[in-house]
C-alpha positions as a Python dict, from the first residue, in 0.01 Angstrom:
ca = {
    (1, 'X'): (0, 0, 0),
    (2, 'X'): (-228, -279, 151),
    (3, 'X'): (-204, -535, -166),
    (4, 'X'): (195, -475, -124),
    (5, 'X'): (194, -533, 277),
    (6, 'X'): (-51, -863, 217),
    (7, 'X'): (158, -971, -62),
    (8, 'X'): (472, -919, 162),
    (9, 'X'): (335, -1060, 441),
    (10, 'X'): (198, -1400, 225),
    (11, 'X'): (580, -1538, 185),
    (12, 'X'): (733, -1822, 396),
    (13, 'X'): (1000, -1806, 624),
    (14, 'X'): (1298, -1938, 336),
    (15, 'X'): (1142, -1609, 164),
    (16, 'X'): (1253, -1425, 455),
    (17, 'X'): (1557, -1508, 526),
    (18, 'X'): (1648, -1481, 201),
    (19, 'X'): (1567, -1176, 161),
    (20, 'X'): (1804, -1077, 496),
    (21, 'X'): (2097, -1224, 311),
    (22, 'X'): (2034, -983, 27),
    (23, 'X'): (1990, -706, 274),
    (24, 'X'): (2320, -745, 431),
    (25, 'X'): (2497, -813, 133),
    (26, 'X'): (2322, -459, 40),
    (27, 'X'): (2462, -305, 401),
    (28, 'X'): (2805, -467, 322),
    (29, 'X'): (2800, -232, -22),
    (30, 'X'): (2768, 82, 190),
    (31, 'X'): (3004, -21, 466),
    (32, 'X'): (3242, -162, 184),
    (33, 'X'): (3220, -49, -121),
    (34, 'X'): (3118, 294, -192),
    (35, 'X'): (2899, 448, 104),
    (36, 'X'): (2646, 776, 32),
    (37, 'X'): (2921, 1013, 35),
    (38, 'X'): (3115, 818, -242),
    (39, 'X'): (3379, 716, -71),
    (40, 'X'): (3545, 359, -154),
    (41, 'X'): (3591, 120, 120),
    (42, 'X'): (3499, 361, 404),
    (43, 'X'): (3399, 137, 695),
    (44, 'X'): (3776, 42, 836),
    (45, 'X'): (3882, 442, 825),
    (46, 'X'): (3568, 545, 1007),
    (47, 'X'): (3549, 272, 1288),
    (48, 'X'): (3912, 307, 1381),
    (49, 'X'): (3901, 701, 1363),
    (50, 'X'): (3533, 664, 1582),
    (51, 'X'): (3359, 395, 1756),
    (52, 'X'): (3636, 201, 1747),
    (53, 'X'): (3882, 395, 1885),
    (54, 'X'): (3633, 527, 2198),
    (55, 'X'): (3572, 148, 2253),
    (56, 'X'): (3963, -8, 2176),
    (57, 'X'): (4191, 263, 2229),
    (58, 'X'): (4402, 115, 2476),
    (59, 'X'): (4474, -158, 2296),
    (60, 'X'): (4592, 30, 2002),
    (61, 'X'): (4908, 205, 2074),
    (62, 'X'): (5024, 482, 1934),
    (63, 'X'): (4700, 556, 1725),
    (64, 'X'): (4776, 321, 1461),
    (65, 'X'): (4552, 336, 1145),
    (66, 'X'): (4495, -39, 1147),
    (67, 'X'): (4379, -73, 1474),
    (68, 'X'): (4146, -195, 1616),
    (69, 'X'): (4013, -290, 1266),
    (70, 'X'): (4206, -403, 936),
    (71, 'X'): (4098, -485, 583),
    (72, 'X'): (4204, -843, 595),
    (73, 'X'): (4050, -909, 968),
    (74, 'X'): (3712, -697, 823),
    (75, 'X'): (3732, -955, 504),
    (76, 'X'): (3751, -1267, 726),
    (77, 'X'): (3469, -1152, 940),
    (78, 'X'): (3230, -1036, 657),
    (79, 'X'): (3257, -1347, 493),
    (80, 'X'): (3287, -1648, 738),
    (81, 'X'): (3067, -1486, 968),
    (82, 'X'): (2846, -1337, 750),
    (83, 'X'): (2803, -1442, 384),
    (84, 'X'): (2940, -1831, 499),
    (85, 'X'): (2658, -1786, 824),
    (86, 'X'): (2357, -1642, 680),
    (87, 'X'): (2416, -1826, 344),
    (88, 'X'): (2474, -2148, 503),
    (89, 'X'): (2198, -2059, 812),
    (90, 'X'): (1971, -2033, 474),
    (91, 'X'): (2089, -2379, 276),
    (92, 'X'): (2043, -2570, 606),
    (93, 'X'): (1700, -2431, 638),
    (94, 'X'): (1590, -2510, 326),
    (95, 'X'): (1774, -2876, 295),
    (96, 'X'): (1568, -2942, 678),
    (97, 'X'): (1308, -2679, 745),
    (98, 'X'): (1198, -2847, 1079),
    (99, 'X'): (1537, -2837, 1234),
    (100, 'X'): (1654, -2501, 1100),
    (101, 'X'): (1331, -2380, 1137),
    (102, 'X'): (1407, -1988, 1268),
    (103, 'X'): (1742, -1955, 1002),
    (104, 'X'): (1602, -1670, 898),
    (105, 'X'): (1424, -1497, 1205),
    (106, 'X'): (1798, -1526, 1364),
    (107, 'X'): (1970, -1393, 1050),
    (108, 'X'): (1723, -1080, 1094),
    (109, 'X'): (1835, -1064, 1468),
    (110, 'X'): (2188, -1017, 1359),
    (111, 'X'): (2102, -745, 1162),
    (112, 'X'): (1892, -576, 1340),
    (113, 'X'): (2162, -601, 1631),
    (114, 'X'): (2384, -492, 1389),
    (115, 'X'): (2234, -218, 1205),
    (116, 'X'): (2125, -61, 1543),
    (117, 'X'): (2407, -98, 1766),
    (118, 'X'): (2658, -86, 1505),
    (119, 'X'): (2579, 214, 1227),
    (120, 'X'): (2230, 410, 1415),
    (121, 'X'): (2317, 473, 1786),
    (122, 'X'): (2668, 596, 1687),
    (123, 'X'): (2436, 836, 1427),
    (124, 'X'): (2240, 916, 1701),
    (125, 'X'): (2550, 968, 1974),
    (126, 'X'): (2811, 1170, 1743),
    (127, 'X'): (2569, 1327, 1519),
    (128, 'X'): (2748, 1209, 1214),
    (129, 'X'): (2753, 930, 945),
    (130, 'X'): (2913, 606, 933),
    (131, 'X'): (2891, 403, 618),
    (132, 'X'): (2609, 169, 700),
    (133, 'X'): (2383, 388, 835),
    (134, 'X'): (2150, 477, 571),
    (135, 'X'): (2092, 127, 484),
    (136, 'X'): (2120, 57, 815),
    (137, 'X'): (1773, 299, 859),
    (138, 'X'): (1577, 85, 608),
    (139, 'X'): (1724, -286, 756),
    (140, 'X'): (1625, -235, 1101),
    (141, 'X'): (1269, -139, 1079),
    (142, 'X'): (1211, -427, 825),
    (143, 'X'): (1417, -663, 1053),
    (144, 'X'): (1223, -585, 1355),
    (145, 'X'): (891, -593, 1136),
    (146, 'X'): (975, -979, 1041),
    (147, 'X'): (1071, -1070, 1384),
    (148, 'X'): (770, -971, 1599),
    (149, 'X'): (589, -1132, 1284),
    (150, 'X'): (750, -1451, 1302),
    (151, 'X'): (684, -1747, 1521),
    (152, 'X'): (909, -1655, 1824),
    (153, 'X'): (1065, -1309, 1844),
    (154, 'X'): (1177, -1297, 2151),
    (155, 'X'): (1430, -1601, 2053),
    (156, 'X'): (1581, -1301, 1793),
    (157, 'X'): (1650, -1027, 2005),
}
């Protein structure tokens, strides 16, 4: 286990942030694909039935199924916020290291703020799952691992 966390530990911070984009592309799967249970597509159905509806509900009248979330607004945000973000947080960082020097460290902040917030305190509240949780349990740990080891965590979280 040592050779594997000094081997980790020897990449660069491009490595890194890399490595979140493939991690949340990995999350996405669960949330978006098929989650543990093998359900297809089973993030929209379980926010608007759950968190969603605690947090929205007034806004959605009449407890439409498409509120507060909908496939097409969930498409828009996973990919300009998240693939067209991290991906393009990464390209700039490795085009100009100096000036997108923590990319990465604040892709991992996303996803930590994400994975926590998002999928394991609503585990931990309703004593259920939500697709996203499980990889949710292996993305935060390693997220918050990479911050406090980078160059300014605090700037992350």
């Amino acid at each position: 286990f040592g050779a594997l966390a000094a081997r980790f530990h020897s990449h660069g911070p491009r490595w890194f942030g890399w490595l979140a984009v493939a991690m949340y592309c990995l999350h996405q799967s669960e949330e978006h694909a098929y989650d543990v249970r093998g359900w297809r597509y089973a993030f929209v159905p379980a926010m608007n039935q759950g968190f969603g509806s605690t947090l929205f509900g007034a806004a959605c009248n009449g407890g439409d199924v498409n509120c507060p979330l909908d496939p097409k607004l969930t498409l828009w945000v996973n990919t300009v916020a998240i693939w067209g973000g991290f991906g393009g947080c990464m390209i700039a960082a490795t085009i100009d290291a100096d000036r997108f020097l923590f990319a990465s460290t604040l892709n991992w902040g996303t996803a930590v703020v994400n994975g926590f917030g998002g999928h394991l305190l609503q585990v931990v509240l309703s004593g259920s799952y939500n697709p996203g949780s499980v990889q949710s349990a292996v993305m935060v740990p390693l997220g918050l691992y990479i911050i406090f080891h980078s160059q300014r965590p605090k700037l992350c979280l």
